[in-house]
PDB file of C-alpha atoms in Angstrom:
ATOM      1  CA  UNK A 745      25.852  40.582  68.967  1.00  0.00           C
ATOM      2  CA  UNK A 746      26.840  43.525  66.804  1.00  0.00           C
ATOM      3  CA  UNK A 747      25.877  43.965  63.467  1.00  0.00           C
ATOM      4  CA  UNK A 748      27.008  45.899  60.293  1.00  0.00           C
ATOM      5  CA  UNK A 749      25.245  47.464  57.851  1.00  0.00           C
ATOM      6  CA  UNK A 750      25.709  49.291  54.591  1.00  0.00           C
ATOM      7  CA  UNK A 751      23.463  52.000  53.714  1.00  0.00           C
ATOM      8  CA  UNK A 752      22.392  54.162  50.805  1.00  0.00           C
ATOM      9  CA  UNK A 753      20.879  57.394  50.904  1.00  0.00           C
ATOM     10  CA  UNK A 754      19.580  60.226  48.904  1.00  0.00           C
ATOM     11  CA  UNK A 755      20.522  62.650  50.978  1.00  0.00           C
ATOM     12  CA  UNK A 756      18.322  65.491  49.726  1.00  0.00           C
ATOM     13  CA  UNK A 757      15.201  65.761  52.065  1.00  0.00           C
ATOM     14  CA  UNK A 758      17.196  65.786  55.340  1.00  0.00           C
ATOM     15  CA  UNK A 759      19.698  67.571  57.750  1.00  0.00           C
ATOM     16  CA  UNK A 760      22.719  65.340  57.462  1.00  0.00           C
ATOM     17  CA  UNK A 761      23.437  62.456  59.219  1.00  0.00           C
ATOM     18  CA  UNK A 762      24.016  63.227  62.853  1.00  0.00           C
ATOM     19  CA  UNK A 763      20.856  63.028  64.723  1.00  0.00           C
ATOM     20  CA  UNK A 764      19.598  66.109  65.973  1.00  0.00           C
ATOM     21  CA  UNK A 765      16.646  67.966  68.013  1.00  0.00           C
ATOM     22  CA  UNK A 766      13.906  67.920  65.830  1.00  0.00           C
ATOM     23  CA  UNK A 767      14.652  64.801  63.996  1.00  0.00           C
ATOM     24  CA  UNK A 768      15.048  65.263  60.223  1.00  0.00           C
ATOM     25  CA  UNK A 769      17.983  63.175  59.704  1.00  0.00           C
ATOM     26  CA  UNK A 770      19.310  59.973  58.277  1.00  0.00           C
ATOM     27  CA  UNK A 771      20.102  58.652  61.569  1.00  0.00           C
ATOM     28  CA  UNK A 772      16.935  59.136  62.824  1.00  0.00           C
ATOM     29  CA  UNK A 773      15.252  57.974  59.886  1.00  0.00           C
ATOM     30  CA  UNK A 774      17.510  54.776  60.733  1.00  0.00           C
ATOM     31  CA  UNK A 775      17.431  54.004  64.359  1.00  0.00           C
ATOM     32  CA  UNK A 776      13.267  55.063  64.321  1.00  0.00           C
ATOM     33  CA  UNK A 777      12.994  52.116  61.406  1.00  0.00           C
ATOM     34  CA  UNK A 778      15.464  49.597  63.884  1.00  0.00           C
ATOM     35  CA  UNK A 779      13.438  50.322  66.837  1.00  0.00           C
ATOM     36  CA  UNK A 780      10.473  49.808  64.926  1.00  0.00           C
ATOM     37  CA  UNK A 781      11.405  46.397  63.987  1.00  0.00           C
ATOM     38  CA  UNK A 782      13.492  45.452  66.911  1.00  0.00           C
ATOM     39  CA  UNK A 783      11.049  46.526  68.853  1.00  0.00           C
ATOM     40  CA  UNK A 784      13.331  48.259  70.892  1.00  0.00           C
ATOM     41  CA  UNK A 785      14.976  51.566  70.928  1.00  0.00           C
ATOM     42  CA  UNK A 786      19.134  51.025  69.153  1.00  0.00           C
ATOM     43  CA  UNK A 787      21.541  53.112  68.756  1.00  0.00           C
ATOM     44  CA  UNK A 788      24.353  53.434  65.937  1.00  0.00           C
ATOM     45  CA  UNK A 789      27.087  54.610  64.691  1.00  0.00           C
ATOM     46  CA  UNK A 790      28.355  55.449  61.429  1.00  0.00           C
ATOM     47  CA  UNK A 791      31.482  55.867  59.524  1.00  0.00           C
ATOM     48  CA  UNK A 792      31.209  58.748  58.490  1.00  0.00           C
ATOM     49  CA  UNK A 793      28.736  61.894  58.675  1.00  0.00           C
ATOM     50  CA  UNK A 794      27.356  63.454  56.071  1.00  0.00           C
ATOM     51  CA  UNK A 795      25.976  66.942  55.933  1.00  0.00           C
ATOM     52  CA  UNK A 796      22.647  68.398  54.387  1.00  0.00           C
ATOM     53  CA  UNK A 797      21.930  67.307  51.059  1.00  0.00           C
ATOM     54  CA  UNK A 798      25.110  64.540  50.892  1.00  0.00           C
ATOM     55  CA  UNK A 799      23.894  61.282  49.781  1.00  0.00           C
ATOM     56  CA  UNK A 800      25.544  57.928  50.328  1.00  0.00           C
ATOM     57  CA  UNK A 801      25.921  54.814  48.187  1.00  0.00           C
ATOM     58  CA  UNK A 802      28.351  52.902  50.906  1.00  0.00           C
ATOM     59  CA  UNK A 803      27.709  54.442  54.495  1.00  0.00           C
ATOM     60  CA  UNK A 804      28.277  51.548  57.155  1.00  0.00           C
ATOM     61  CA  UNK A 805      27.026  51.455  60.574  1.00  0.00           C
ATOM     62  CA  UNK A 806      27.177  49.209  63.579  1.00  0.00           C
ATOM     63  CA  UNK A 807      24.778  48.390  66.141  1.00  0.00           C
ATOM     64  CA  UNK A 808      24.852  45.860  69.159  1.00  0.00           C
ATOM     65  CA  UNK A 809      21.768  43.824  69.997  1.00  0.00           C
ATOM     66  CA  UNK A 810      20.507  40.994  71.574  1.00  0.00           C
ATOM     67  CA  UNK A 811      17.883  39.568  68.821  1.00  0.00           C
ATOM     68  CA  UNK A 812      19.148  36.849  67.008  1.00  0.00           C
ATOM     69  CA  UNK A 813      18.262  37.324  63.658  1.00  0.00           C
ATOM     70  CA  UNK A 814      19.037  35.929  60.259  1.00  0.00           C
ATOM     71  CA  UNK A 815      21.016  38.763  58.517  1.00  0.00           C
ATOM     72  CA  UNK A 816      18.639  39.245  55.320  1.00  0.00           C
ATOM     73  CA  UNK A 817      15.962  39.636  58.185  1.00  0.00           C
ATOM     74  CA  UNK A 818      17.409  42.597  59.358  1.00  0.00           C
ATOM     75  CA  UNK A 819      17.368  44.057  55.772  1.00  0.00           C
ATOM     76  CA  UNK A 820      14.132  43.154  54.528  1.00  0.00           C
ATOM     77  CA  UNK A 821      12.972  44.485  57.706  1.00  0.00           C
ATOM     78  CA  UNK A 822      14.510  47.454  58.619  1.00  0.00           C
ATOM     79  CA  UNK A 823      13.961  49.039  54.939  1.00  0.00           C
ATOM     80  CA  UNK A 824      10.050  47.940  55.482  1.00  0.00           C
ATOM     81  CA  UNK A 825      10.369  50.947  57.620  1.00  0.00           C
ATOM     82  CA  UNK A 826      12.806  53.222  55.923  1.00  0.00           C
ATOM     83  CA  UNK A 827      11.438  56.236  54.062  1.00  0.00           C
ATOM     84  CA  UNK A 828      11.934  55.646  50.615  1.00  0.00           C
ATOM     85  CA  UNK A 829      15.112  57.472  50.098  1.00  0.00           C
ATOM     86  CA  UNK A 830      16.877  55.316  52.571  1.00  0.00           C
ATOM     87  CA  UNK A 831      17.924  51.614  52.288  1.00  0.00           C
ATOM     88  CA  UNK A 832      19.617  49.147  53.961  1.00  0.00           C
ATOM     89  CA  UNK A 833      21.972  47.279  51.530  1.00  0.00           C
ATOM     90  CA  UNK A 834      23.391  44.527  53.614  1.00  0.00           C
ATOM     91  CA  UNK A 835      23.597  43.217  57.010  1.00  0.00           C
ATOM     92  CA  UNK A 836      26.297  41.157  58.525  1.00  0.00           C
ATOM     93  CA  UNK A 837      27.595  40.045  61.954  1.00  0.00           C
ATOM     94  CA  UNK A 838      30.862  41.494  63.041  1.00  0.00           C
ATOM     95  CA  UNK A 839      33.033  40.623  65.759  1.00  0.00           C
ATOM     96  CA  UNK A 840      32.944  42.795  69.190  1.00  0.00           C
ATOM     97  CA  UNK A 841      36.047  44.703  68.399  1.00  0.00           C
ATOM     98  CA  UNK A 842      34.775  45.906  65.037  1.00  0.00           C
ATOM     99  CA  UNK A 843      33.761  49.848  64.998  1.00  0.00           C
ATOM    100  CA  UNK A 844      32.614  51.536  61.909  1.00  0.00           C
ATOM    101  CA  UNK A 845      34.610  54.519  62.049  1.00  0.00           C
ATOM    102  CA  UNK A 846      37.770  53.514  63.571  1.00  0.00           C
ATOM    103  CA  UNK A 847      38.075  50.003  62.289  1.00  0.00           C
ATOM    104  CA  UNK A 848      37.598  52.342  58.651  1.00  0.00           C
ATOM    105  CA  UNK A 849      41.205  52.498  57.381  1.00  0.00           C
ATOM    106  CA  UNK A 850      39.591  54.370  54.094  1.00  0.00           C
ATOM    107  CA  UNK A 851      37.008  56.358  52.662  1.00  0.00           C
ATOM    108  CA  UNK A 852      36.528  57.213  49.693  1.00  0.00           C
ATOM    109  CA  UNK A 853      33.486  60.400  48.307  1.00  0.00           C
ATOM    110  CA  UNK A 854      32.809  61.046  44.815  1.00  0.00           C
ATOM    111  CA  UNK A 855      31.371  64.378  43.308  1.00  0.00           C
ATOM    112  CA  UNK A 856      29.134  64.305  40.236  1.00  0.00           C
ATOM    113  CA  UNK A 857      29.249  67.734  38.658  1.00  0.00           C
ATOM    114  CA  UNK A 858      26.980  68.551  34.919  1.00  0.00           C
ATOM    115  CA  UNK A 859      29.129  71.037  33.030  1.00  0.00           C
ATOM    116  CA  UNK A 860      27.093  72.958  30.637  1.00  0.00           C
ATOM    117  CA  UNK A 861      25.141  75.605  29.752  1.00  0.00           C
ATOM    118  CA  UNK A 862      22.008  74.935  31.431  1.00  0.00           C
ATOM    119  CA  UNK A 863      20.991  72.778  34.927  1.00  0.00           C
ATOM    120  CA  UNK A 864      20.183  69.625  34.965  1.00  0.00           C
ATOM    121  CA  UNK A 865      16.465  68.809  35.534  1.00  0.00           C
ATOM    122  CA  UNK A 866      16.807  65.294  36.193  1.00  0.00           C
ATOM    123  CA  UNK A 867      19.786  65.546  38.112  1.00  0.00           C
ATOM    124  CA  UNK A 868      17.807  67.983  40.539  1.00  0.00           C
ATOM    125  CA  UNK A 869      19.452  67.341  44.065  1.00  0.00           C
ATOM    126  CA  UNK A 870      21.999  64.982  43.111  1.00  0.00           C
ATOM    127  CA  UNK A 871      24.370  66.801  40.684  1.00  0.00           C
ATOM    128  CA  UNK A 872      26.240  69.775  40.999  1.00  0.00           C
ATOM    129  CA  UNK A 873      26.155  72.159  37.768  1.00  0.00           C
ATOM    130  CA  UNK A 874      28.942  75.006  36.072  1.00  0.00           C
ATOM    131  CA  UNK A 875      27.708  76.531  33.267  1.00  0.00           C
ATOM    132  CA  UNK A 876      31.265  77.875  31.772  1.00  0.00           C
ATOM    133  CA  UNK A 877      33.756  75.828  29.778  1.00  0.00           C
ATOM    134  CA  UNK A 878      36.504  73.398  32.199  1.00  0.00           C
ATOM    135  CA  UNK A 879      40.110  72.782  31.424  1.00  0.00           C
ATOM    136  CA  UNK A 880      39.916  68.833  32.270  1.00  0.00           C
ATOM    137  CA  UNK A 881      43.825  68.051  31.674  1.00  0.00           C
ATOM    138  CA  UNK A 882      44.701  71.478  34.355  1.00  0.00           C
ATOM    139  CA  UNK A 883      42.347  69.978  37.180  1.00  0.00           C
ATOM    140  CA  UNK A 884      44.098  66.672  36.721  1.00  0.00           C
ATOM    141  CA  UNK A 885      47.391  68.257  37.158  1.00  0.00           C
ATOM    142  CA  UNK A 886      46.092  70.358  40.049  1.00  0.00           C
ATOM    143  CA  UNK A 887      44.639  67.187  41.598  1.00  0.00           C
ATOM    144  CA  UNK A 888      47.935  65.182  41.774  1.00  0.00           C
ATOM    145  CA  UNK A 889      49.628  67.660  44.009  1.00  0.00           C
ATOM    146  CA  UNK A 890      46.905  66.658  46.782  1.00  0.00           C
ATOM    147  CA  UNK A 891      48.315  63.220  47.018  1.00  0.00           C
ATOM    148  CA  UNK A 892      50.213  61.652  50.025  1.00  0.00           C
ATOM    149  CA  UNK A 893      50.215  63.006  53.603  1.00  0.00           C
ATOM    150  CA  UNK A 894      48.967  66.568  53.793  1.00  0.00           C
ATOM    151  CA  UNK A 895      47.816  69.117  55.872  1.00  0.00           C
ATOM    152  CA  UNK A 896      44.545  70.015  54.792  1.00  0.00           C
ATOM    153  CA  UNK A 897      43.944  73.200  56.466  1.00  0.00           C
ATOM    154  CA  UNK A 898      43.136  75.148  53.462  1.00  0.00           C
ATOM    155  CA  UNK A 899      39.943  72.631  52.770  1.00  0.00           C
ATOM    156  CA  UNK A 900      38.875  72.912  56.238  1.00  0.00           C
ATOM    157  CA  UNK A 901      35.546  74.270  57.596  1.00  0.00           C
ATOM    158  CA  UNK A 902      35.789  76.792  60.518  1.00  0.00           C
ATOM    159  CA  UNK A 903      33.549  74.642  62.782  1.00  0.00           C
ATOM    160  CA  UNK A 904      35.441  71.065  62.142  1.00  0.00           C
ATOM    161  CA  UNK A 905      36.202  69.027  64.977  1.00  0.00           C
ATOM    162  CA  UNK A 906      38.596  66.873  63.704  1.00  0.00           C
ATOM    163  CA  UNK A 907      41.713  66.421  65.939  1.00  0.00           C
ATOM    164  CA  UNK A 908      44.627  66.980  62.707  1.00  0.00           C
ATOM    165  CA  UNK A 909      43.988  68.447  59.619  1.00  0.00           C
ATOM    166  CA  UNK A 910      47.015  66.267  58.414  1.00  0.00           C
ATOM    167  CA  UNK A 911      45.473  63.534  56.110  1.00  0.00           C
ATOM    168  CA  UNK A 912      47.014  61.316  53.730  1.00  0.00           C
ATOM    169  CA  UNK A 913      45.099  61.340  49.969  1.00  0.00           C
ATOM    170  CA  UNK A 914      45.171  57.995  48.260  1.00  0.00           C
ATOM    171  CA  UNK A 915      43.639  59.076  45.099  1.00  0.00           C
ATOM    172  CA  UNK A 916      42.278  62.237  43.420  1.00  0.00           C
ATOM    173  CA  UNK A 917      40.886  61.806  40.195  1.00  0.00           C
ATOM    174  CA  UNK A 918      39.274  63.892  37.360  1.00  0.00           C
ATOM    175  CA  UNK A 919      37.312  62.050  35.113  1.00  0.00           C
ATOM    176  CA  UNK A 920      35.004  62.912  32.136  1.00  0.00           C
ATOM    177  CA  UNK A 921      32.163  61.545  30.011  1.00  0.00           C
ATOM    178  CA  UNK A 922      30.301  63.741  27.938  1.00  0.00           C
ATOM    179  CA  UNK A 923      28.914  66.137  29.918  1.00  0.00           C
ATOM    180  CA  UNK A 924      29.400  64.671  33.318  1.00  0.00           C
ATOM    181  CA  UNK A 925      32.425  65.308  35.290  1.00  0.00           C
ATOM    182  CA  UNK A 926      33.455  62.687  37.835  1.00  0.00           C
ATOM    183  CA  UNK A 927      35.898  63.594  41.041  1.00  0.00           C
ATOM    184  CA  UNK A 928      37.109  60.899  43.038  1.00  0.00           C
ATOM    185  CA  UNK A 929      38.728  61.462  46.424  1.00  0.00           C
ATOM    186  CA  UNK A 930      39.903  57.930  48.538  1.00  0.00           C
ATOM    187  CA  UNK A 931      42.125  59.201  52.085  1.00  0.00           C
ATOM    188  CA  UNK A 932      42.387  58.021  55.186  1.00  0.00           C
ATOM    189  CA  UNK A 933      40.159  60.404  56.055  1.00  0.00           C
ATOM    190  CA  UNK A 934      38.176  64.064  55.504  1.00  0.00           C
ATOM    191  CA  UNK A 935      38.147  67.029  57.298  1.00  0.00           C
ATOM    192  CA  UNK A 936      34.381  69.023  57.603  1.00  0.00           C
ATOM    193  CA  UNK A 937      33.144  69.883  54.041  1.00  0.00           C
ATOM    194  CA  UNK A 938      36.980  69.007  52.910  1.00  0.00           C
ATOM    195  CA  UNK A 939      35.548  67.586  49.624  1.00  0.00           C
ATOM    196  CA  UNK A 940      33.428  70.346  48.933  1.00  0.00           C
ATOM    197  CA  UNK A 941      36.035  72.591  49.418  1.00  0.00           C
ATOM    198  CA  UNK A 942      38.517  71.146  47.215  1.00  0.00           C
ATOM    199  CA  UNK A 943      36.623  71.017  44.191  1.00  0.00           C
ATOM    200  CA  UNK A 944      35.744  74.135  44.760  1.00  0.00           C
ATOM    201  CA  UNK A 945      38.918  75.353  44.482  1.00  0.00           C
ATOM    202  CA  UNK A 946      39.932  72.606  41.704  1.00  0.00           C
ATOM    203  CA  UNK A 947      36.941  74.385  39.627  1.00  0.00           C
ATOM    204  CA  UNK A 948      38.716  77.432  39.950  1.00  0.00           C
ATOM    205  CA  UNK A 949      42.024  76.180  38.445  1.00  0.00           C
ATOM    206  CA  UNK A 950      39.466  74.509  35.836  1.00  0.00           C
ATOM    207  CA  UNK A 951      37.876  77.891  35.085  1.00  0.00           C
ATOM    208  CA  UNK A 952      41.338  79.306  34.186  1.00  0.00           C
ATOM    209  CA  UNK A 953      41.632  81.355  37.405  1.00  0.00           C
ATOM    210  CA  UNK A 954      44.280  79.911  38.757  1.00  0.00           C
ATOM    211  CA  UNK A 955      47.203  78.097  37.743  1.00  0.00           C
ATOM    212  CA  UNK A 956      47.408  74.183  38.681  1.00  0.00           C
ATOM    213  CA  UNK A 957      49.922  75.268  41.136  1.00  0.00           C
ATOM    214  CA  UNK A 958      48.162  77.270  43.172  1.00  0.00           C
ATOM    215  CA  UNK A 959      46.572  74.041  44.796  1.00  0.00           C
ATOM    216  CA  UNK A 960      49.899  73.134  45.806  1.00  0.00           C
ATOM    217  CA  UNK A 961      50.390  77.013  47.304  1.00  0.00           C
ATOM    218  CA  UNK A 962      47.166  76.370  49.309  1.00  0.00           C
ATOM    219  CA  UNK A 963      48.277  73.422  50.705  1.00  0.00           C
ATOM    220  CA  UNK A 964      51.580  74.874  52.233  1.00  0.00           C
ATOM    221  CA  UNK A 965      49.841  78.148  53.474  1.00  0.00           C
ATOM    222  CA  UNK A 966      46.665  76.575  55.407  1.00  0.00           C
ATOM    223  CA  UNK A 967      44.872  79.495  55.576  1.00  0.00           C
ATOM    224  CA  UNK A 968      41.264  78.949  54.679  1.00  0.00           C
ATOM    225  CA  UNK A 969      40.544  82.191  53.336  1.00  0.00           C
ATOM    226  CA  UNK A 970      42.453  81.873  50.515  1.00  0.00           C
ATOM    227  CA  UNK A 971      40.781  79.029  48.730  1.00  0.00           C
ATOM    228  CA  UNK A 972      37.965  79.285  46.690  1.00  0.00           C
ATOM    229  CA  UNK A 973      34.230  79.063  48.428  1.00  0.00           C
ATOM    230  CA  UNK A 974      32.697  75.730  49.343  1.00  0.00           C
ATOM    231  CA  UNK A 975      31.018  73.763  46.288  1.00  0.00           C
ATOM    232  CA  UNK A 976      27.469  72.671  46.383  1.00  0.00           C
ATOM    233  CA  UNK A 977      26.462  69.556  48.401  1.00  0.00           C
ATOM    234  CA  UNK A 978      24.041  68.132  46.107  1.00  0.00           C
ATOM    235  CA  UNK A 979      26.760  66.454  43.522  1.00  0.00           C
ATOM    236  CA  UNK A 980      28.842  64.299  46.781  1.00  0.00           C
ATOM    237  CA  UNK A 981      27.991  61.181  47.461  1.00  0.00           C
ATOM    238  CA  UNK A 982      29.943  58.965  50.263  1.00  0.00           C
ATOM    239  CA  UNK A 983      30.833  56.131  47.998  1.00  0.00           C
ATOM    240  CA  UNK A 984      32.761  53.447  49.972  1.00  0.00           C
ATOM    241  CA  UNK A 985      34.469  53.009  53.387  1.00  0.00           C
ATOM    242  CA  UNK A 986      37.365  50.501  53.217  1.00  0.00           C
ATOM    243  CA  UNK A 987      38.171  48.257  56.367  1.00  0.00           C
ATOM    244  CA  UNK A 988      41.128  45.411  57.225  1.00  0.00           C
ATOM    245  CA  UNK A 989      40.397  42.457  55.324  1.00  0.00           C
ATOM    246  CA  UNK A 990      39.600  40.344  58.432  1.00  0.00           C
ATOM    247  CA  UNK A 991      36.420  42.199  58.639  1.00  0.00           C
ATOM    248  CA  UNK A 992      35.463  40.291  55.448  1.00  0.00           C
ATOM    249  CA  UNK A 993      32.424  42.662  54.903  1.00  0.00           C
ATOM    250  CA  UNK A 994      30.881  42.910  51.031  1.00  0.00           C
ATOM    251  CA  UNK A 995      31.742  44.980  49.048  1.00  0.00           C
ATOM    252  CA  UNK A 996      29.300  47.461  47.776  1.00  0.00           C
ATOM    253  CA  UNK A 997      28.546  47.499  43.975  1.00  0.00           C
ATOM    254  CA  UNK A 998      28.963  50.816  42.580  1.00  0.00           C
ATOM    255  CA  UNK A 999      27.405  50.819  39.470  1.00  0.00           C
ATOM    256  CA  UNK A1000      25.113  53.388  39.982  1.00  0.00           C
ATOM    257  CA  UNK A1001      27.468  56.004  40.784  1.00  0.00           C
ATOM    258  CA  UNK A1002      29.732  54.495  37.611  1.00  0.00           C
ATOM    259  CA  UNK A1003      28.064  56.220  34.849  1.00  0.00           C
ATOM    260  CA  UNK A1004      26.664  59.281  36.895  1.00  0.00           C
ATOM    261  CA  UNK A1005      23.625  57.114  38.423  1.00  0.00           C
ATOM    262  CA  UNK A1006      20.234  56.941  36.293  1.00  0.00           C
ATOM    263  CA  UNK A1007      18.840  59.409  34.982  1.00  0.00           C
ATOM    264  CA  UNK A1008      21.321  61.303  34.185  1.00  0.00           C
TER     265      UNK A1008
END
């Protein structure tokens, strides 16, 4: 049987997704709690990795297994063994040729960032923070220009493995309330610290650095170098992973990512 899950994580306390000598990850933290209530060691895979200090309000996994469980077993159980900043929001069974990354047509990540004067306290790990006035209407404008099929070598880190850098961006979109500053980013899907990268270089046009044009000069030069420096991690959050109706897996509710989550 094979199983999906969806998964939420504060991403704060550990190294990124991708299990790694030493543990300290969220897939470690994951497949330790499954074996623990399996009972037997079970591997996964994700649809998407995360680095250090990304959090996730929609990651999905899949697993294959012989227990035959009812699915709101598998959730009450595997989060009995979770750390606390890692839960297992649904379970369902999938058919054999489902696969959580390349059945994934979609992804989408959004990036909470606190524009003011001071940092947030509260938001400690899961915002990111500028202190100096933004130009909301010229990051809009900068943002459409990263729509449709692109190559996204300018937004790429040195070590990514990814085959293309050619993407296509379904959305890109600057939001504000108050204080808070929401990006949302939905392609088909990101290149190593891509999101990072582009709103660091969207802050710049923001700052008044740069023209809004100058995203669309990045775009057509691909040279990494000349984009501004990769953002903090602590403000992205993998929000949802989209897959072919068929599928017919739940959705996940968003609301705590809808008004900057709580506490904030």
């Amino acid at each position: 049987m094979r199983i999906a899950l969806a998964v939420e994580y504060d991403g704060s306390g550990f190294r990124g997704w991708q299990k790694q000598p030493g543990g300290g990850t969220v897939q470690d933290a994951l497949q330790e709690a499954l074996q623990e209530f399996a009972g037997t060691p079970i591997g996964v895979v994700c649809a998407g990795r995360t680095d250090a200090g990304v959090h996730a309000l929609g990651q999905v996994v899949h697993f294959d297994t012989a227990l035959d469980r009812p699915m709101f077993s598998w959730v009450r159980g595997i989060n009995t063994f979770l750390p606390p900043a890692v839960a297992v929001r649904w379970a369902q069974a999938v058919s054999d040729d489902f696969h959580a990354r390349f059945s994934a047509y979609a992804r989408r990540y959004r990036y909470l960032l606190i524009n003011r004067a001071h940092r947030s306290g509260l938001g400690h790990g899961r915002v990111g923070w500028y202190h100096q006035p933004l130009d909301l209407p010229a990051m809009q404008e900068a943002a459409r220009l990263l729509l449709g099929e692109r190559d996204f070598s300018a937004f790429r880190a040195a070590e990514c493995q990814a085959n293309s850098p050619i993407k296509t961006m379904h959305r890109a979109d600057i939001q504000r309330s108050g204080e808070l500053f929401v990006f949302d980013f939905e392609a088909s899907a990101f290149l190593h610290h891509m999101v990072r990268n582009l709103v660091g270089s969207l802050l710049h046009v923001g700052k008044g650095r740069r023209p809004p044009e100058w995203i669309a000069e990045l775009l057509a030069l691909g040279d990494r170098r000349l984009a501004a420096p990769t953002f903090a991690a602590a403000g992205l959050y993998l929000a949802a992973v989209s897959y072919p109706p068929h599928f017919d897996l739940p959705s996940v509710d968003e609301t705590l990512l809808l008004a900057g989550g709580p506490g904030l």
